[in-house]
mmCIF file of C-alpha atoms in Angstrom:
data_model
loop_
_atom_site.group_PDB
_atom_site.id
_atom_site.type_symbol
_atom_site.label_atom_id
_atom_site.label_comp_id
_atom_site.label_asym_id
_atom_site.label_seq_id
_atom_site.Cartn_x
_atom_site.Cartn_y
_atom_site.Cartn_z
ATOM 1 C CA MET S 1 10.847 -6.797 -7.916
ATOM 2 C CA GLY S 2 10.146 -6.566 -11.619
ATOM 3 C CA LYS S 3 9.092 -3.483 -13.343
ATOM 4 C CA SER S 4 5.473 -2.798 -13.828
ATOM 5 C CA ARG S 5 4.618 -6.334 -12.634
ATOM 6 C CA ALA S 6 0.987 -6.943 -12.046
ATOM 7 C CA CYS S 7 -0.225 -8.645 -8.989
ATOM 8 C CA ILE S 8 -2.301 -11.384 -10.366
ATOM 9 C CA ASP S 9 -0.424 -13.927 -8.129
ATOM 10 C CA PRO S 10 -2.093 -13.911 -4.691
ATOM 11 C CA HIS S 11 1.296 -15.040 -3.191
ATOM 12 C CA HIS S 12 3.160 -12.050 -4.635
ATOM 13 C CA HIS S 13 3.959 -9.689 -1.802
ATOM 14 C CA VAL S 14 6.628 -7.498 -0.338
ATOM 15 C CA HIS S 15 9.248 -9.961 0.987
ATOM 16 C CA ASP S 16 12.058 -7.553 1.839
ATOM 17 C CA ALA S 17 11.302 -4.148 3.223
ATOM 18 C CA ASP S 18 14.758 -2.785 2.483
ATOM 19 C CA ASP S 19 14.533 -3.998 -1.131
ATOM 20 C CA PHE S 20 11.106 -2.430 -1.465
ATOM 21 C CA VAL S 21 12.316 0.920 -0.332
ATOM 22 C CA ARG S 22 15.323 0.656 -2.814
ATOM 23 C CA VAL S 23 12.868 -0.010 -5.587
ATOM 24 C CA VAL S 24 10.713 3.030 -4.521
ATOM 25 C CA GLU S 25 13.839 5.192 -4.267
ATOM 26 C CA ARG S 26 14.723 4.234 -7.867
ATOM 27 C CA ALA S 27 11.199 4.995 -8.927
ATOM 28 C CA CYS S 28 11.411 8.344 -7.329
ATOM 29 C CA GLN S 29 14.655 9.158 -9.029
ATOM 30 C CA GLU S 30 13.112 8.144 -12.421
ATOM 31 C CA ARG S 31 10.072 10.300 -11.876
ATOM 32 C CA GLY S 32 11.996 13.287 -10.315
ATOM 33 C CA LEU S 33 10.293 12.806 -6.866
ATOM 34 C CA ARG S 34 12.112 13.257 -3.523
ATOM 35 C CA LEU S 35 11.966 10.380 -1.098
ATOM 36 C CA THR S 36 12.896 12.120 2.143
ATOM 37 C CA ALA S 37 14.278 10.121 5.203
ATOM 38 C CA THR S 38 10.914 10.457 6.866
ATOM 39 C CA ARG S 39 9.029 9.118 3.762
ATOM 40 C CA ALA S 40 11.428 6.201 3.414
ATOM 41 C CA ARG S 41 11.097 5.394 7.124
ATOM 42 C CA VAL S 42 7.244 5.429 6.926
ATOM 43 C CA LEU S 43 7.423 3.257 3.727
ATOM 44 C CA ALA S 44 9.755 0.731 5.395
ATOM 45 C CA LEU S 45 7.482 0.353 8.425
ATOM 46 C CA ILE S 46 4.590 -0.279 6.157
ATOM 47 C CA ALA S 47 6.513 -2.770 4.238
ATOM 48 C CA ARG S 48 7.833 -4.562 7.419
ATOM 49 C CA ALA S 49 4.422 -4.724 8.954
ATOM 50 C CA GLY S 50 3.289 -7.641 6.842
ATOM 51 C CA ALA S 51 -0.304 -6.686 7.285
ATOM 52 C CA PRO S 52 -2.317 -3.455 6.923
ATOM 53 C CA ILE S 53 -1.104 -0.884 9.433
ATOM 54 C CA LYS S 54 -2.925 2.136 10.819
ATOM 55 C CA ALA S 55 -1.508 5.626 10.942
ATOM 56 C CA TYR S 56 -1.362 5.836 14.672
ATOM 57 C CA ASP S 57 0.531 2.411 14.817
ATOM 58 C CA LEU S 58 2.985 3.956 12.363
ATOM 59 C CA LEU S 59 3.320 7.011 14.523
ATOM 60 C CA ASP S 60 4.002 4.834 17.613
ATOM 61 C CA LYS S 61 6.646 2.861 15.767
ATOM 62 C CA MET S 62 8.256 6.196 14.543
ATOM 63 C CA ARG S 63 8.402 7.468 18.030
ATOM 64 C CA ASP S 64 10.080 4.223 19.286
ATOM 65 C CA GLY S 65 12.523 4.393 16.568
ATOM 66 C CA GLU S 66 16.322 4.941 16.558
ATOM 67 C CA ASP S 67 15.986 8.714 15.777
ATOM 68 C CA GLY S 68 15.065 9.576 19.295
ATOM 69 C CA GLY S 69 11.302 9.411 18.940
ATOM 70 C CA ILE S 70 10.882 12.580 16.871
ATOM 71 C CA ALA S 71 7.572 12.230 14.989
ATOM 72 C CA ALA S 72 4.526 14.367 14.996
ATOM 73 C CA PRO S 73 1.113 13.294 13.444
ATOM 74 C CA PRO S 74 1.319 15.800 10.660
ATOM 75 C CA THR S 75 4.741 14.467 9.647
ATOM 76 C CA VAL S 76 3.506 10.938 9.269
ATOM 77 C CA TYR S 77 0.361 12.009 7.563
ATOM 78 C CA ARG S 78 2.345 14.098 5.031
ATOM 79 C CA ALA S 79 4.598 11.075 4.313
ATOM 80 C CA LEU S 80 1.445 8.830 3.795
ATOM 81 C CA ASP S 81 -0.033 11.446 1.558
ATOM 82 C CA PHE S 82 3.065 11.472 -0.596
ATOM 83 C CA LEU S 83 3.286 7.702 -0.695
ATOM 84 C CA LEU S 84 -0.402 7.403 -1.596
ATOM 85 C CA ALA S 85 -0.357 10.069 -4.277
ATOM 86 C CA ASN S 86 2.537 8.462 -6.027
ATOM 87 C CA GLY S 87 1.169 4.901 -5.896
ATOM 88 C CA PHE S 88 3.800 3.468 -3.496
ATOM 89 C CA ILE S 89 1.101 2.447 -0.992
ATOM 90 C CA HIS S 90 -2.573 1.862 -0.840
ATOM 91 C CA LYS S 91 -5.169 2.806 1.774
ATOM 92 C CA LEU S 92 -7.766 0.319 2.824
ATOM 93 C CA GLU S 93 -10.688 2.593 3.615
ATOM 94 C CA SER S 94 -12.741 -0.121 5.372
ATOM 95 C CA ILE S 95 -10.139 -0.756 7.970
ATOM 96 C CA ASN S 96 -8.495 2.604 7.791
ATOM 97 C CA ALA S 97 -5.071 1.150 7.268
ATOM 98 C CA PHE S 98 -2.165 1.214 4.713
ATOM 99 C CA VAL S 99 -0.380 -1.490 2.812
ATOM 100 C CA ALA S 100 2.678 -1.383 0.477
ATOM 101 C CA CYS S 101 1.881 -1.533 -3.205
ATOM 102 C CA HIS S 102 3.085 -4.753 -4.690
ATOM 103 C CA HIS S 103 4.342 -3.149 -7.843
ATOM 104 C CA PRO S 104 5.525 0.462 -7.059
ATOM 105 C CA ASN S 105 7.031 0.971 -10.553
ATOM 106 C CA SER S 106 3.634 0.952 -12.282
ATOM 107 C CA ALA S 107 1.347 3.823 -12.960
ATOM 108 C CA GLN S 108 -1.461 4.737 -10.676
ATOM 109 C CA HIS S 109 -4.059 1.879 -10.778
ATOM 110 C CA SER S 110 -7.178 0.610 -9.374
ATOM 111 C CA VAL S 111 -6.899 -2.656 -7.278
ATOM 112 C CA PRO S 112 -9.185 -5.136 -5.730
ATOM 113 C CA PHE S 113 -8.127 -6.280 -2.224
ATOM 114 C CA LEU S 114 -8.894 -9.448 -0.468
ATOM 115 C CA ILE S 115 -8.832 -8.766 3.209
ATOM 116 C CA CYS S 116 -8.850 -11.467 5.871
ATOM 117 C CA ASN S 117 -11.148 -10.830 8.859
ATOM 118 C CA ARG S 118 -9.156 -13.177 11.078
ATOM 119 C CA CYS S 119 -5.339 -12.572 10.393
ATOM 120 C CA HIS S 120 -5.805 -9.195 8.714
ATOM 121 C CA SER S 121 -3.763 -10.041 5.668
ATOM 122 C CA ALA S 122 -4.533 -7.987 2.620
ATOM 123 C CA THR S 123 -3.853 -9.348 -0.912
ATOM 124 C CA GLU S 124 -3.514 -6.976 -3.815
ATOM 125 C CA LEU S 125 -5.247 -8.661 -6.633
ATOM 126 C CA GLU S 126 -4.835 -6.662 -9.794
ATOM 127 C CA ASP S 127 -7.353 -7.823 -12.169
ATOM 128 C CA ALA S 128 -8.048 -5.694 -15.295
ATOM 129 C CA SER S 129 -11.225 -7.426 -15.959
ATOM 130 C CA ILE S 130 -12.680 -6.605 -12.455
ATOM 131 C CA VAL S 131 -11.542 -3.009 -12.730
ATOM 132 C CA SER S 132 -12.921 -2.665 -16.342
ATOM 133 C CA SER S 133 -16.224 -4.183 -15.338
ATOM 134 C CA LEU S 134 -16.826 -1.899 -12.518
ATOM 135 C CA ASP S 135 -15.730 1.195 -14.661
ATOM 136 C CA ALA S 136 -18.107 0.200 -17.416
ATOM 137 C CA ALA S 137 -21.062 -0.465 -15.014
ATOM 138 C CA ALA S 138 -20.440 3.003 -13.537
ATOM 139 C CA ARG S 139 -20.324 4.761 -16.853
ATOM 140 C CA ALA S 140 -23.490 2.891 -18.131
ATOM 141 C CA LEU S 141 -25.177 4.698 -15.170
ATOM 142 C CA GLY S 142 -23.729 8.050 -16.260
ATOM 143 C CA PHE S 143 -21.187 8.081 -13.380
ATOM 144 C CA ALA S 144 -17.671 9.237 -14.279
ATOM 145 C CA PRO S 145 -15.310 7.193 -11.957
ATOM 146 C CA GLN S 146 -12.216 8.844 -10.963
ATOM 147 C CA ALA S 147 -10.698 6.055 -8.724
ATOM 148 C CA GLN S 148 -11.746 2.684 -7.248
ATOM 149 C CA THR S 149 -10.491 0.403 -4.722
ATOM 150 C CA LEU S 150 -12.658 -2.722 -4.248
ATOM 151 C CA GLU S 151 -12.212 -4.276 -0.719
ATOM 152 C CA VAL S 152 -13.580 -7.910 -0.252
ATOM 153 C CA HIS S 153 -13.696 -9.203 3.272
ATOM 154 C CA GLY S 154 -13.604 -12.775 4.145
ATOM 155 C CA LEU S 155 -11.168 -15.532 5.265
ATOM 156 C CA CYS S 156 -7.849 -16.214 3.554
ATOM 157 C CA ALA S 157 -7.016 -19.701 2.627
ATOM 158 C CA ARG S 158 -4.883 -20.336 5.611
ATOM 159 C CA CYS S 159 -7.486 -19.056 8.109
ATOM 160 C CA ALA S 160 -10.343 -20.913 6.333
ATOM 161 C CA ALA S 161 -8.422 -24.179 6.646
ATOM 162 C CA GLU S 162 -8.095 -23.733 10.422
#
């Protein structure tokens, strides 16, 4: 995973969960953040999911894990809050699920997502022109945007071809 690599290629995604966790560990060291074992485990489960995953599905996976099933909802939610706040994952509000950020070394960023209604894949499509256009339109209306996540639902190329 390259540093500060934008996701303009729709085929770019997390291929190796363990490598992704190592990249996030390095980013945490560089930023002076602490990636606890629980945070790393939640991050790895999100990366391994291959599709957006809901908090309670993460909780079930934590409970079924090798650590004897020790995981309470607040523990998972605190880990998710940390990972979200530091830009390592994104929350897809429309489906209330989480995905790994495709470039965790970059600064916080606004990201359009393409979400397939059939296979539930989510493509992080960083496009500065879309983000800039939405920001400009909001400001033209006197609105001061603080964050934006655009979620576009439809069919991915594979599902559309079926």
